[in-house]
XYZ file of C-alpha atoms in Angstrom:
305
model
C -11.593 -22.223 13.829
C -10.004 -24.625 11.359
C -10.292 -28.358 10.711
C -6.630 -28.941 11.503
C -7.100 -27.308 14.917
C -9.996 -29.655 15.674
C -7.925 -32.612 14.463
C -5.058 -31.642 16.766
C -7.403 -31.217 19.747
C -9.075 -34.590 19.170
C -5.697 -36.275 18.709
C -4.478 -34.944 22.082
C -7.627 -36.147 23.828
C -7.412 -39.584 22.214
C -3.665 -40.113 22.558
C -3.208 -38.428 25.976
C 0.166 -36.870 25.056
C 1.268 -34.203 22.577
C 4.008 -36.468 21.211
C 1.590 -39.318 20.492
C -0.927 -36.893 18.992
C 1.769 -35.496 16.687
C 2.783 -39.000 15.613
C -0.828 -39.954 14.856
C -1.259 -36.930 12.564
C 2.282 -37.142 11.145
C 3.137 -33.575 12.190
C 5.587 -32.130 14.701
C 4.800 -31.718 18.383
C 5.116 -27.886 18.195
C 2.516 -27.936 15.422
C 0.078 -29.730 17.729
C 0.734 -27.156 20.450
C 0.219 -24.224 18.057
C -3.047 -25.629 16.680
C -4.434 -26.357 20.140
C -3.458 -22.938 21.479
C -5.011 -21.221 18.434
C -8.241 -23.181 18.925
C -8.423 -22.244 22.606
C -7.741 -18.590 21.803
C -10.478 -18.519 19.159
C -12.957 -20.023 21.655
C -11.730 -18.041 24.641
C -11.628 -21.197 26.748
C -9.182 -23.843 28.016
C -9.843 -27.276 26.547
C -6.868 -29.275 27.900
C -5.771 -29.375 31.547
C -2.027 -28.763 31.200
C -1.378 -29.300 34.925
C -2.269 -32.959 34.535
C -0.142 -35.657 32.898
C -1.124 -37.436 30.783
C -3.160 -34.696 29.096
C -6.854 -34.718 29.926
C -9.640 -32.442 28.695
C -11.294 -29.909 30.969
C -15.045 -30.386 31.589
C -15.744 -28.018 28.702
C -13.066 -29.820 26.680
C -14.913 -33.126 27.048
C -18.065 -31.571 25.617
C -16.129 -29.880 22.829
C -14.379 -33.138 21.955
C -17.706 -34.851 21.218
C -18.816 -31.959 19.027
C -15.432 -31.743 17.263
C -15.580 -35.463 16.439
C -19.003 -34.983 14.850
C -17.697 -32.064 12.778
C -14.722 -34.095 11.536
C -16.907 -37.109 10.788
C -19.324 -34.899 8.848
C -16.421 -33.459 6.870
C -15.190 -36.978 6.013
C -18.680 -37.961 4.887
C -18.966 -34.900 2.650
C -15.586 -35.645 1.107
C -16.696 -39.191 0.297
C -19.998 -37.951 -1.153
C -18.248 -35.613 -3.558
C -15.759 -38.364 -4.430
C -12.720 -36.162 -3.867
C -9.653 -38.360 -3.990
C -6.736 -36.302 -2.704
C -4.321 -39.100 -3.521
C -5.223 -38.948 -7.208
C -5.821 -35.209 -7.602
C -3.203 -32.554 -6.963
C -4.943 -29.302 -6.015
C -2.642 -26.386 -6.871
C -3.051 -22.682 -6.207
C -1.168 -20.095 -8.237
C -0.820 -16.334 -8.275
C -1.827 -14.732 -11.612
C 1.788 -14.470 -12.817
C 2.583 -18.058 -11.841
C -0.635 -19.358 -13.426
C 0.384 -17.953 -16.809
C 4.175 -18.189 -16.837
C 5.002 -21.191 -14.628
C 2.137 -23.661 -14.335
C 1.614 -24.659 -18.000
C 5.180 -25.943 -18.323
C 5.198 -27.360 -14.788
C 1.962 -29.289 -15.364
C 3.429 -30.691 -18.569
C 6.463 -31.956 -16.641
C 4.210 -33.427 -13.955
C 2.059 -35.188 -16.536
C 5.104 -36.802 -18.134
C 6.291 -38.062 -14.747
C 2.904 -38.924 -13.213
C 0.401 -39.541 -16.006
C -2.224 -41.009 -13.632
C -2.357 -37.836 -11.543
C -5.145 -35.332 -12.182
C -4.787 -31.606 -11.566
C -7.112 -28.965 -10.189
C -5.874 -25.375 -10.354
C -7.119 -22.389 -8.374
C -5.873 -18.937 -9.407
C -5.803 -16.276 -6.720
C -3.669 -13.574 -5.168
C -0.632 -14.735 -3.210
C -2.046 -14.082 0.270
C -5.290 -15.847 -0.644
C -3.654 -19.045 -1.860
C -1.210 -19.161 1.068
C -4.196 -19.044 3.409
C -5.866 -21.823 1.405
C -2.775 -24.016 1.783
C -2.723 -23.238 5.493
C -6.341 -24.427 5.725
C -5.557 -27.538 3.629
C -7.879 -26.392 0.840
C -4.858 -26.590 -1.493
C -1.977 -29.025 -1.477
C 0.533 -26.710 -3.176
C 0.675 -22.960 -3.820
C 2.909 -21.027 -6.210
C 3.132 -17.605 -4.602
C 4.872 -14.285 -5.127
C 5.466 -13.892 -1.377
C 6.945 -16.341 1.161
C 5.391 -17.550 4.396
C 6.770 -18.175 7.871
C 3.940 -20.471 8.989
C 5.596 -23.212 11.123
C 3.764 -26.125 9.509
C 4.267 -24.968 5.911
C 7.371 -25.406 3.777
C 8.558 -22.640 1.435
C 10.838 -23.432 -1.548
C 12.161 -20.715 -3.891
C 11.552 -21.546 -7.569
C 12.328 -18.361 -9.507
C 12.204 -14.592 -9.756
C 11.300 -11.676 -11.972
C 11.506 -7.884 -11.790
C 8.736 -5.439 -10.944
C 8.908 -2.396 -13.228
C 6.930 0.775 -13.916
C 4.981 0.135 -17.135
C 3.901 3.053 -19.350
C 2.115 3.590 -22.660
C 4.459 4.044 -25.599
C 3.719 7.701 -26.300
C 5.974 10.643 -27.069
C 5.343 11.994 -23.574
C 6.581 8.858 -21.849
C 9.403 8.369 -24.347
C 10.746 11.732 -23.194
C 10.304 10.706 -19.552
C 12.330 7.518 -19.829
C 14.987 9.318 -21.878
C 15.744 11.504 -18.850
C 15.561 11.178 -15.086
C 12.478 9.903 -13.291
C 12.596 11.197 -9.694
C 10.351 9.381 -7.228
C 8.375 12.564 -6.554
C 7.125 12.484 -10.146
C 4.931 9.512 -9.210
C 2.626 11.889 -7.334
C 1.756 13.648 -10.609
C 1.259 10.570 -12.800
C -2.076 8.699 -12.962
C -1.561 5.257 -11.403
C -3.443 2.044 -12.223
C -3.476 -0.439 -9.320
C -4.640 -3.930 -8.508
C -5.975 -4.600 -5.011
C -3.558 -4.782 -2.098
C -3.614 -8.564 -1.814
C -1.573 -8.721 -5.046
C 2.072 -9.533 -4.301
C 3.135 -7.120 -7.068
C 1.272 -4.265 -5.364
C 2.357 -5.302 -1.863
C 6.030 -5.324 -2.766
C 5.831 -2.192 -4.917
C 4.170 -0.159 -2.166
C 6.625 -1.457 0.436
C 9.534 -0.473 -1.832
C 8.098 2.997 -2.467
C 7.632 3.540 1.273
C 11.301 2.685 1.765
C 12.106 5.468 -0.717
C 10.036 7.941 1.291
C 6.984 7.893 -0.994
C 3.593 8.189 0.745
C 1.429 5.702 -1.157
C -1.732 7.338 0.245
C -0.845 10.445 -1.787
C -0.460 8.623 -5.121
C -2.815 9.718 -7.899
C -4.638 6.400 -8.393
C -6.849 6.801 -11.461
C -8.433 3.342 -11.491
C -8.389 0.016 -9.638
C -8.554 -3.137 -11.789
C -8.542 -6.765 -10.697
C -6.560 -8.446 -13.453
C -3.150 -7.995 -15.050
C -4.665 -8.294 -18.528
C -7.084 -5.442 -17.810
C -4.237 -3.306 -16.486
C -2.151 -3.885 -19.624
C -5.069 -2.788 -21.815
C -5.658 0.259 -19.615
C -2.001 1.297 -19.928
C -2.159 0.948 -23.719
C -5.237 3.188 -23.729
C -3.301 5.860 -21.849
C -5.213 5.642 -18.560
C -2.001 5.741 -16.564
C 1.110 3.863 -15.508
C 1.350 0.825 -13.263
C 3.682 -1.438 -11.322
C 3.926 -4.642 -13.338
C 5.834 -7.881 -13.526
C 8.372 -7.635 -16.335
C 7.790 -11.255 -17.286
C 4.099 -10.467 -17.760
C 4.644 -7.497 -20.106
C 7.758 -8.675 -21.943
C 5.814 -9.377 -25.141
C 4.376 -5.839 -24.997
C 7.873 -4.420 -24.511
C 9.245 -6.460 -27.411
C 6.398 -5.331 -29.711
C 6.815 -1.707 -28.663
C 3.268 -1.372 -27.304
C 4.524 -0.527 -23.821
C 7.536 1.138 -22.244
C 8.985 0.431 -18.803
C 11.622 1.660 -16.401
C 13.101 -0.052 -13.331
C 11.809 0.675 -9.836
C 14.890 2.675 -8.979
C 18.627 2.102 -9.572
C 18.752 -1.053 -7.417
C 15.816 -2.698 -9.242
C 12.959 -4.436 -7.456
C 13.414 -8.202 -7.768
C 10.453 -10.335 -6.709
C 10.910 -14.025 -5.923
C 8.408 -16.844 -6.358
C 7.918 -19.717 -3.946
C 6.335 -23.145 -3.849
C 4.490 -23.548 -0.536
C 3.023 -26.768 0.823
C 2.003 -28.300 4.173
C 4.680 -30.434 5.785
C 2.210 -33.157 6.704
C 1.241 -33.710 3.038
C 4.698 -35.163 2.400
C 3.536 -38.392 4.060
C 1.443 -39.090 0.951
C 3.836 -40.729 -1.565
C 2.117 -39.308 -4.654
C 1.922 -35.764 -3.324
C 5.503 -35.975 -2.097
C 6.676 -37.157 -5.521
C 4.692 -34.400 -7.259
C 6.274 -31.764 -5.024
C 9.765 -33.092 -5.750
C 9.031 -32.927 -9.499
C 7.725 -29.355 -9.169
C 10.953 -28.370 -7.431
C 12.818 -29.114 -10.668
C 10.672 -26.618 -12.636
C 11.674 -22.975 -13.001
C 10.182 -19.727 -14.212
C 11.130 -18.789 -17.791
C 14.372 -16.866 -17.988
C 13.953 -13.151 -18.762
C 16.951 -10.871 -18.725
C 16.570 -8.162 -16.100
C 15.344 -5.027 -17.903
C 15.621 -6.601 -21.327
C 14.775 -3.865 -23.878
C 13.528 -1.443 -21.228
């Protein structure tokens, strides 16, 4: 159950039609229908009598409406108590790669254009921050995977390449000097992040397309940060699937080696994701338009790999 589902339900009860409810919340009519249906499915009960026009709540729906209103009023009170001003604070979520390589420059551009706006940044894996945007806990997310949620907008802002990163040892120098058949991955120790990482998600999906059974990989250690993985690779604990943009300095200094994920390369795109209904707020809308002008730093594909 989500706040936006309760808001949609209450809006239908109060406005008597889906169209009027959508207008009151500044969302589309299909969005109202999806939220209401999701709420009913989560409760296992019908709240709106769809055989009646205008829309009226079922007997249970009338009881639920009163409780939903109290929940929404309590939420509004808590927001006022904590003095959260969504019109003055832009709450942004970013995947680890985006937090390091995109946000610092983007926030600088935003500050120059909107100096009165404050920023709050939450770093998390792509799936986590998309879900937070969906629940309106974030206003914008910079993610390594897209979304098809009907009430979210997805705007492409850049790309990088996922590569296989290795320690710079004589053993791995000989490997990259020759062929690297996919089957060799089964013999190499692998360092992985958890599966909610977009880098891991896309790497595993790509390997499966090449016929590699990821369950049979020799995973030596799981780590929860890119920085920890880089250090582990340098210490010779194994190889890993990494964002090239995140290890480019290590490649340039010679601390790490890398090879592409196959002859076609594995290109990963980044997206800015935000709720459609937030565009009704002039400041948030302007901030989103400014963010659309920002791009990831340019790194040549397989530069010095």
